[in-house]
PDB file of C-alpha atoms in Angstrom:
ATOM      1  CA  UNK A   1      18.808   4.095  -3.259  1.00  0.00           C
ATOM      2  CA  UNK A   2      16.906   7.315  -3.282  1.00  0.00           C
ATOM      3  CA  UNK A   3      14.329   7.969  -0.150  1.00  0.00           C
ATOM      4  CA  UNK A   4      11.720  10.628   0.428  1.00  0.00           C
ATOM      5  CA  UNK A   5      11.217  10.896   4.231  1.00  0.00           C
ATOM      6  CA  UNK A   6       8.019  13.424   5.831  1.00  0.00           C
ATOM      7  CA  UNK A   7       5.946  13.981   8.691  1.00  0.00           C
ATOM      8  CA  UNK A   8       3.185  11.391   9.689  1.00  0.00           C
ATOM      9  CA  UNK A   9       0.643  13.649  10.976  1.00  0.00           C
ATOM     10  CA  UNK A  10       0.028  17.493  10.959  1.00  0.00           C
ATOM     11  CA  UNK A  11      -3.326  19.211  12.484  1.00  0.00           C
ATOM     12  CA  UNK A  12      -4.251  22.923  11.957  1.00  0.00           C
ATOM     13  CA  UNK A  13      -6.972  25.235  12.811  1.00  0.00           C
ATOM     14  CA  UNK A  14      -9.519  26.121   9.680  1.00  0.00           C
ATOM     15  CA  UNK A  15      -8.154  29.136   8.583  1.00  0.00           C
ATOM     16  CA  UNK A  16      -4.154  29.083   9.345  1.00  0.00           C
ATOM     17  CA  UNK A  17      -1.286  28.190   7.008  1.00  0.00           C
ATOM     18  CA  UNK A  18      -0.154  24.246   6.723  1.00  0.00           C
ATOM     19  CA  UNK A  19       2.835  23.605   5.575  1.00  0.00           C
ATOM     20  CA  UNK A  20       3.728  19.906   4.683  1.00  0.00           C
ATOM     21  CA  UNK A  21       7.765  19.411   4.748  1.00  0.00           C
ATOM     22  CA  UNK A  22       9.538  16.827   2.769  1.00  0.00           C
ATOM     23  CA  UNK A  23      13.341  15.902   2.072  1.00  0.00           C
ATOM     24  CA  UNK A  24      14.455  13.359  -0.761  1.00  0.00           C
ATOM     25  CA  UNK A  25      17.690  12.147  -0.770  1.00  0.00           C
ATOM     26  CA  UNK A  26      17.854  11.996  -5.096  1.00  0.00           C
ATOM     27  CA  UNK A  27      19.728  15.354  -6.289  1.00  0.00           C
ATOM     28  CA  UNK A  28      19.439  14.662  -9.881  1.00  0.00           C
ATOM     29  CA  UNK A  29      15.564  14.578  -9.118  1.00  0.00           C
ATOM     30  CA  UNK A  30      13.985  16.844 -12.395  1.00  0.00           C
ATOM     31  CA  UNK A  31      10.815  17.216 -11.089  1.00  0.00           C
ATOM     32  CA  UNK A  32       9.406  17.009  -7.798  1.00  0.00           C
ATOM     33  CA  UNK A  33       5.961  16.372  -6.497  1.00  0.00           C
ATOM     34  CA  UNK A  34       3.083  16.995  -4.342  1.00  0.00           C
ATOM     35  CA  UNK A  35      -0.128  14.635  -4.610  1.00  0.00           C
ATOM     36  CA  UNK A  36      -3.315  14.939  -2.386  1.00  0.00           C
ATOM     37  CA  UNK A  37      -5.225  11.551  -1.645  1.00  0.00           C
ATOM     38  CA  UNK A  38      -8.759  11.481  -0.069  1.00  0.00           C
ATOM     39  CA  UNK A  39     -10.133   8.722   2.043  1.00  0.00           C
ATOM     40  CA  UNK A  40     -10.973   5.972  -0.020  1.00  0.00           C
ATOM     41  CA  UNK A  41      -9.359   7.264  -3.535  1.00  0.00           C
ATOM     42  CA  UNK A  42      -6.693   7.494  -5.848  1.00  0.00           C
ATOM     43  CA  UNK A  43      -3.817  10.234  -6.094  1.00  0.00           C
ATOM     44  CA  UNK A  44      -4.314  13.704  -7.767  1.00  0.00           C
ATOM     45  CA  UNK A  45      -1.438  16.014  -8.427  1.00  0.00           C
ATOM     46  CA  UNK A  46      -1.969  19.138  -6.923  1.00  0.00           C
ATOM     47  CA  UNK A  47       1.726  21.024  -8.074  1.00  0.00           C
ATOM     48  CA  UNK A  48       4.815  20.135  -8.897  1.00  0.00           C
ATOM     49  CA  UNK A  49       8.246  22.176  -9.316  1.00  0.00           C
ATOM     50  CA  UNK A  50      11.140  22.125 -11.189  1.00  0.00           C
ATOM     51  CA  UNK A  51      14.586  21.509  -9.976  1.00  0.00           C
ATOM     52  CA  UNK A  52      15.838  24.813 -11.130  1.00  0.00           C
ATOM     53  CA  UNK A  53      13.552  26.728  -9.347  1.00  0.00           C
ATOM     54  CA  UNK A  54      13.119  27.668  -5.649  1.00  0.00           C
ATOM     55  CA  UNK A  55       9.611  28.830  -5.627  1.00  0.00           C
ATOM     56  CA  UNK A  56       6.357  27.989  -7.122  1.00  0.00           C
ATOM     57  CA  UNK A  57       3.181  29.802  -6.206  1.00  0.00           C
ATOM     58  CA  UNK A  58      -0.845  28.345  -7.279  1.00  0.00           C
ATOM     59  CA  UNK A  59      -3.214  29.864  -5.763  1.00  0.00           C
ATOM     60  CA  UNK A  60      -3.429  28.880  -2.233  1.00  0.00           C
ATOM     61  CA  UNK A  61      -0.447  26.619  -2.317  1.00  0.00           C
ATOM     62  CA  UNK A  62       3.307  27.601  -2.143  1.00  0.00           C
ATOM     63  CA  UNK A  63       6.023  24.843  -3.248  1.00  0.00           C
ATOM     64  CA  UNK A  64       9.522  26.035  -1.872  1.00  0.00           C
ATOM     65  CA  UNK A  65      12.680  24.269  -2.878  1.00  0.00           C
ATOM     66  CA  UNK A  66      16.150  24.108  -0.936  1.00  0.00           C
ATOM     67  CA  UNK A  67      18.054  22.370  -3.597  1.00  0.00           C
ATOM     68  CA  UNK A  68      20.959  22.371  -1.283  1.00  0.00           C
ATOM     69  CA  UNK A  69      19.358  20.695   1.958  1.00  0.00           C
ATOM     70  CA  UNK A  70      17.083  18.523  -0.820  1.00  0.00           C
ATOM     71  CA  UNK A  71      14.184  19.594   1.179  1.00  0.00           C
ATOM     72  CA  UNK A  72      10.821  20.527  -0.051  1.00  0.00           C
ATOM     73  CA  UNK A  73       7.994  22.201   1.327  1.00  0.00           C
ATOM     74  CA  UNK A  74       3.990  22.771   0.448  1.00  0.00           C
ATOM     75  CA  UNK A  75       2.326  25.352   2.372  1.00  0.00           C
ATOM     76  CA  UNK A  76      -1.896  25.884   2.036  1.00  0.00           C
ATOM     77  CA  UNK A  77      -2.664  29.084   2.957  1.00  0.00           C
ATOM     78  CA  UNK A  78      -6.302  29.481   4.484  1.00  0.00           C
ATOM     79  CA  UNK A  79      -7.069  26.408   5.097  1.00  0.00           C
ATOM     80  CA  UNK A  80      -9.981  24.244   4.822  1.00  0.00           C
ATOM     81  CA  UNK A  81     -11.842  21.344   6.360  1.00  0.00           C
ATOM     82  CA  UNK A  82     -11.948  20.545   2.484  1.00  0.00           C
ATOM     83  CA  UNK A  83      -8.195  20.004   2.808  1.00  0.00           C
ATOM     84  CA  UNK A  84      -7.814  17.109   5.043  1.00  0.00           C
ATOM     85  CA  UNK A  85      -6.641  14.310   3.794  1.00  0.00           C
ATOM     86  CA  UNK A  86      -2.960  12.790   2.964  1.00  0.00           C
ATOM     87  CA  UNK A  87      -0.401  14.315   0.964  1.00  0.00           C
ATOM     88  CA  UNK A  88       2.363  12.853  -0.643  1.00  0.00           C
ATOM     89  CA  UNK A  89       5.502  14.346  -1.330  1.00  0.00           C
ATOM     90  CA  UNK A  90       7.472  12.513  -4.823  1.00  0.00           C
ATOM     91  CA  UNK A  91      10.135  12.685  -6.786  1.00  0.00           C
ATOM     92  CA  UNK A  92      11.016  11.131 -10.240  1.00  0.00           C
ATOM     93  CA  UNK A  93      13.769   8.987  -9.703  1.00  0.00           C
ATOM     94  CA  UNK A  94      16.703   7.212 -11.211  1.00  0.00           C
ATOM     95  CA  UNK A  95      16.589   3.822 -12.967  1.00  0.00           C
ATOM     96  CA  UNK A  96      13.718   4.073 -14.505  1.00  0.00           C
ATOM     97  CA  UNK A  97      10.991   4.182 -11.874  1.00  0.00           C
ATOM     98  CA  UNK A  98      10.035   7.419 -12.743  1.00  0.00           C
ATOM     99  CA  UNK A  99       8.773   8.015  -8.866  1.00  0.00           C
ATOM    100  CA  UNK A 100       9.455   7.951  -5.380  1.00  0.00           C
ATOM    101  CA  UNK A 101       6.934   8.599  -2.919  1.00  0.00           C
ATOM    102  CA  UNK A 102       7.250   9.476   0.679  1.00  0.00           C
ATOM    103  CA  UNK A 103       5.039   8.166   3.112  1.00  0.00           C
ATOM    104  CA  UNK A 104       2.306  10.771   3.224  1.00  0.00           C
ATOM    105  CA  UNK A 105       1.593  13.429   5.883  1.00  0.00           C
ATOM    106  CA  UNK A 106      -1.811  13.325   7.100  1.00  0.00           C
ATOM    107  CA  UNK A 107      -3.280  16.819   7.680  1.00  0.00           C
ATOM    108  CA  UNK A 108      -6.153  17.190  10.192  1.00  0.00           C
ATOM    109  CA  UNK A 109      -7.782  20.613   9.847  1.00  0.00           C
ATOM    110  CA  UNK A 110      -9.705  21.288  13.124  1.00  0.00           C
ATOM    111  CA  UNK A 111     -12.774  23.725  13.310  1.00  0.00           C
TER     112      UNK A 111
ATOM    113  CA  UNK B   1     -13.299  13.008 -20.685  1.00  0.00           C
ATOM    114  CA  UNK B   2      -9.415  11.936 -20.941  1.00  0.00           C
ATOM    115  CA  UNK B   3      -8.257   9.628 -17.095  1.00  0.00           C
ATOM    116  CA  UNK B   4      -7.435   6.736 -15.796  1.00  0.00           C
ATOM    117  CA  UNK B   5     -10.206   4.028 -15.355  1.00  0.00           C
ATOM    118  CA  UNK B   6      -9.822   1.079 -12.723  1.00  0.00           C
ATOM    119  CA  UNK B   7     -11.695  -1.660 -12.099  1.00  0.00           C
ATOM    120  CA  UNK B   8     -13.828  -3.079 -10.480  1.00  0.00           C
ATOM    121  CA  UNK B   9     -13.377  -0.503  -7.321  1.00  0.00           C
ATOM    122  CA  UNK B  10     -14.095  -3.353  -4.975  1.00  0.00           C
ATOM    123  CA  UNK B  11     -13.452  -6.702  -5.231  1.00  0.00           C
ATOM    124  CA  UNK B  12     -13.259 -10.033  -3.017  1.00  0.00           C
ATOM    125  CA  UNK B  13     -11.867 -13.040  -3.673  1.00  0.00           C
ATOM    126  CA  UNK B  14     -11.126 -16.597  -1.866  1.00  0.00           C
ATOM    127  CA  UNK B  15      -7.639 -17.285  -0.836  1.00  0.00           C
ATOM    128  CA  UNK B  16      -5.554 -19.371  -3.327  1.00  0.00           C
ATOM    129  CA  UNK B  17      -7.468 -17.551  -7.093  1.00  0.00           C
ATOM    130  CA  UNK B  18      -5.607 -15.580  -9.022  1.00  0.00           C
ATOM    131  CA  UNK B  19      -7.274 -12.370  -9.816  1.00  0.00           C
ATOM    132  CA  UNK B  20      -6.821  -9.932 -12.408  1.00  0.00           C
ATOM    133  CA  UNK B  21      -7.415  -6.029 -11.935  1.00  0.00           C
ATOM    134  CA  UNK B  22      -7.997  -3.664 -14.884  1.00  0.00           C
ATOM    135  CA  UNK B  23      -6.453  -0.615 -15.857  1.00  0.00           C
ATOM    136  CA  UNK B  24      -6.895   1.407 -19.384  1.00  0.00           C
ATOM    137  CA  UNK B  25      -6.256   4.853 -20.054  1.00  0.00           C
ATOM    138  CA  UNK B  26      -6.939   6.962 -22.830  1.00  0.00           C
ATOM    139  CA  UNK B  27      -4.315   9.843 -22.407  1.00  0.00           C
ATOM    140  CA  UNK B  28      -2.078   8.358 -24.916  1.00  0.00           C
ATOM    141  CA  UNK B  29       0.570   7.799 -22.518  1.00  0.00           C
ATOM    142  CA  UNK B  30       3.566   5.628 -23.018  1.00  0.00           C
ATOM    143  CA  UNK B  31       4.138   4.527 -18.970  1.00  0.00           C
ATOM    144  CA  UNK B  32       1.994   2.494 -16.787  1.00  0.00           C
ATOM    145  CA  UNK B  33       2.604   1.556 -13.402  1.00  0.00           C
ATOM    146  CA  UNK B  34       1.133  -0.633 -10.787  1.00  0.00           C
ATOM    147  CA  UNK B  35       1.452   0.626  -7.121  1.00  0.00           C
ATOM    148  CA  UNK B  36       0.151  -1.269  -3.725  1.00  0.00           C
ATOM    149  CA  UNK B  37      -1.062   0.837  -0.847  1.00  0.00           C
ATOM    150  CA  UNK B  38      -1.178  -0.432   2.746  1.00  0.00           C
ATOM    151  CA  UNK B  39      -3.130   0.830   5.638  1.00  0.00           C
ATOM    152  CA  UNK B  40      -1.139   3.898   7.125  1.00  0.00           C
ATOM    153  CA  UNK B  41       1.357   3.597   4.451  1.00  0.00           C
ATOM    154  CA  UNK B  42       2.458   5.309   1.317  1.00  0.00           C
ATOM    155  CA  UNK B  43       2.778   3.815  -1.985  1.00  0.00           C
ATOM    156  CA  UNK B  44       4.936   0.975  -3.260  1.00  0.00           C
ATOM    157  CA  UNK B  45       5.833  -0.194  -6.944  1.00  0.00           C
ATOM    158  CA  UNK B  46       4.986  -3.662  -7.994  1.00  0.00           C
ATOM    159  CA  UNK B  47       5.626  -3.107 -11.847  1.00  0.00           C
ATOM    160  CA  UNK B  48       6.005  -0.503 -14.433  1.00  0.00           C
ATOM    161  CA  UNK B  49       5.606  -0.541 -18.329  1.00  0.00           C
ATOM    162  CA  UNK B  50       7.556   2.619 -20.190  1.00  0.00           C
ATOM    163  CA  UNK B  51       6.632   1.162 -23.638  1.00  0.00           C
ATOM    164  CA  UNK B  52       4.042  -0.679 -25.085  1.00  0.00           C
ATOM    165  CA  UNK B  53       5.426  -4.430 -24.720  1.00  0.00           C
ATOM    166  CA  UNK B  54       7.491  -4.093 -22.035  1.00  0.00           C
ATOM    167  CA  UNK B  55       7.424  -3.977 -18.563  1.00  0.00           C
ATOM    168  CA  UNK B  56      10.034  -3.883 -15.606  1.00  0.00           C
ATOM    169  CA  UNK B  57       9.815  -5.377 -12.015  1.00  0.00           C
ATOM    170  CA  UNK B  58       8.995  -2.692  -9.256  1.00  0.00           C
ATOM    171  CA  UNK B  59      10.074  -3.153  -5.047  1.00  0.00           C
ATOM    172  CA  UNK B  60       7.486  -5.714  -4.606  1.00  0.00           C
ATOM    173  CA  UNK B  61       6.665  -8.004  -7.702  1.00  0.00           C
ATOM    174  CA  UNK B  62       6.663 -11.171  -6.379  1.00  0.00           C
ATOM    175  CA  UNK B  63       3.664 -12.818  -6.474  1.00  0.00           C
ATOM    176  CA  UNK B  64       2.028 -10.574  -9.333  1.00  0.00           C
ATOM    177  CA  UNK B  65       2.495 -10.374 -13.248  1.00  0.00           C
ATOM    178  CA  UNK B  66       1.255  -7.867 -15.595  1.00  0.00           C
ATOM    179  CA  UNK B  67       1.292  -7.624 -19.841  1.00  0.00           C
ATOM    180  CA  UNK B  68       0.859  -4.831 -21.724  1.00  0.00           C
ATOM    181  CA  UNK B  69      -0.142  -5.828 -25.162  1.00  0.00           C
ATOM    182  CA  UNK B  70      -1.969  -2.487 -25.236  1.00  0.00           C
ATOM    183  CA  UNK B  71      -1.066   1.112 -25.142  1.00  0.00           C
ATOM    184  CA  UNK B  72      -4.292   1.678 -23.126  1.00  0.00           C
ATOM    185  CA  UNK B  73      -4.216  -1.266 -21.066  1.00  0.00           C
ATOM    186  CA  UNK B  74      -2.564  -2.973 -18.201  1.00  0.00           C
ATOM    187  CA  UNK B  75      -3.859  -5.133 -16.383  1.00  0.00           C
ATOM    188  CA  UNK B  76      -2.233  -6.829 -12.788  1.00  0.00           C
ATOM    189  CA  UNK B  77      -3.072 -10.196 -11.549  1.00  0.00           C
ATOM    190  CA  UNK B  78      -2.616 -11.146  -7.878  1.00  0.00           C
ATOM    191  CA  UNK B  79      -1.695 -14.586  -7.708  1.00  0.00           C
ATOM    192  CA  UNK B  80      -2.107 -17.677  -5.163  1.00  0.00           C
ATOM    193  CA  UNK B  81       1.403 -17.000  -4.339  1.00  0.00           C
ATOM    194  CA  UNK B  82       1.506 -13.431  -3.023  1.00  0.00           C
ATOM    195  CA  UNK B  83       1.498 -14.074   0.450  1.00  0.00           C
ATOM    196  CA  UNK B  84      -0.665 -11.006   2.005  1.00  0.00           C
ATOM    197  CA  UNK B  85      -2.602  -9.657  -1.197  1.00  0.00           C
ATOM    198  CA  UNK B  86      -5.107  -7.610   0.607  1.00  0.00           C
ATOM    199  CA  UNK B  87      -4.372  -3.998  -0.251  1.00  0.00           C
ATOM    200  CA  UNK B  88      -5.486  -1.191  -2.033  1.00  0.00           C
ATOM    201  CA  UNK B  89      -4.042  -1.059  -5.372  1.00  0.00           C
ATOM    202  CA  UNK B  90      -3.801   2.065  -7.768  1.00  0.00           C
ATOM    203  CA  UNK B  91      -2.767   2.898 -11.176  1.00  0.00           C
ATOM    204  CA  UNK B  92      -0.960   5.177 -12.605  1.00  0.00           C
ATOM    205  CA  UNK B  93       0.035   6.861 -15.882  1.00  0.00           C
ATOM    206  CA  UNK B  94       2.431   9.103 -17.492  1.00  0.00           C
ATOM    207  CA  UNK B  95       3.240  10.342 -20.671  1.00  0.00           C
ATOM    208  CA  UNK B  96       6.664   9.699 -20.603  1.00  0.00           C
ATOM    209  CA  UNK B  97       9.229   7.740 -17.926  1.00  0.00           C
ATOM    210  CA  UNK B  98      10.076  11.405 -16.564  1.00  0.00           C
ATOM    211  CA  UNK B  99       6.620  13.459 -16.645  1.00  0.00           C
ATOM    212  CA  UNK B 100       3.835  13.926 -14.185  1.00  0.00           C
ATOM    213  CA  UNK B 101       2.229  10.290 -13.127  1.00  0.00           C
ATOM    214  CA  UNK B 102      -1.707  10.493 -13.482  1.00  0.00           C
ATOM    215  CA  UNK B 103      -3.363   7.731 -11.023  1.00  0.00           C
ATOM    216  CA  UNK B 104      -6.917   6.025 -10.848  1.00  0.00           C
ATOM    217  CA  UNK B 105      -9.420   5.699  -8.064  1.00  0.00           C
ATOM    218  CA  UNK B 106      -7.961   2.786  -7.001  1.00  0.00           C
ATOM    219  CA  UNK B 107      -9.601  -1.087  -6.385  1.00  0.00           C
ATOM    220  CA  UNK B 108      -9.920  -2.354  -2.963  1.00  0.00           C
ATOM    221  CA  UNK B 109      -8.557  -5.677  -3.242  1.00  0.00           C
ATOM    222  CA  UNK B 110      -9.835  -8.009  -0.126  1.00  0.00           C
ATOM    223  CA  UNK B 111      -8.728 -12.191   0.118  1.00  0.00           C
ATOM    224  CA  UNK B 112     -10.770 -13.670   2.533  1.00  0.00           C
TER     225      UNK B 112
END
């Protein structure tokens, strides 16, 4: 069955780069997925890329996408005690479930 | 203002009642889907609706049911027999089986 595996925990300093790394086992996955959940709330979508590409770029976040190694990556540049919480990497999968989340990295961002 | 509305976002209940936990949206999307959180843990499927009138088991149904008699609505009820129904549960939609998923703020579900 398809499984999307990351990192428990990540902490960064206010101000430097995070990236949050993710690999799904699903390679007919169309579209893949980055969600950001605060303490106490539901899921909201920050970005999401298509299969066919390698790169996506919003702002301060940066999807890349090794198709080959199924691996998936979401880098915040400058970051901010604003951007600690969890975040969930996803993919729409087979069978009808439409999604398959990973466990969630929680990111720490230290002052 | 177009979302995902769940409620209530709290609720308690004595072991052994069913309970029922609402979710409408008015996005106009075809999917639903039910998800249980755990502390420290990601997200798990209980059920999932792609059409209005249908609805599929997810990883985890036992001990829940859902209908969706509604476009807009479906709703989840815990019953007596799931065994450990204290959770956070959230909601999602889409607007099709293979587009972005839209969630809710969640209810805090607590049996005591």
């Amino acid at each position: 069955g398809e499984d999307v595996e990351q990192s428990l925990f990540l902490s960064v300093r206010e101000g430097d780069s995070s990236v949050i790394n993710c690999t799904y086992t699903d390679s007919s996955s169309t579209y893949l997925y980055w969600y950001k959940q605060e303490p106490g709330a539901g899921l909201q979508l920050l970005t999401y890329i298509f299969s066919n590409m390698d790169m996506k770029q919003d702002q301060r976040l940066t999807v890349l996408l090794n198709k080959k190694d199924k691996h998936l990556s979401l880098r915040i540049a400058d970051t901010q005690t604003g951007d600690s919480a969890i975040y969930f990497c996803a993919e729409n999968g087979n069978y009808g479930q439409n999604f398959v989340f990973g466990p969630g990295t929680r990111l720490s961002v230290l002052p | 203002d177009g979302g995902i509305t769940q409620s209530p976002k709290y609720l308690f209940r004595k072991e052994g009642q069913n309970v029922t936990l609402s979710c409408e949206q008015n996005l106009n999307h075809d999917a639903m889907y039910w998800y249980r959180q755990d502390p420290g843990q990601g997200l798990r499927l209980i059920y999932y609706s792609q059409i209005v009138n249908d609805f599929q088991k997810g990883d985890i149904a036992e001990g829940y049911s859902v209908s969706r008699e509604k476009k807009e609505s479906f709703p989840l009820t815990v019953t007596s027999a799931q065994k450990n129904p204290t959770a956070f549960y959230l909601c999602a939609s889409s607007e099709t089986a293979n587009t972005e998923a839209f969630f809710g703020q969640g209810t805090r579900l607590t049996v005591v």
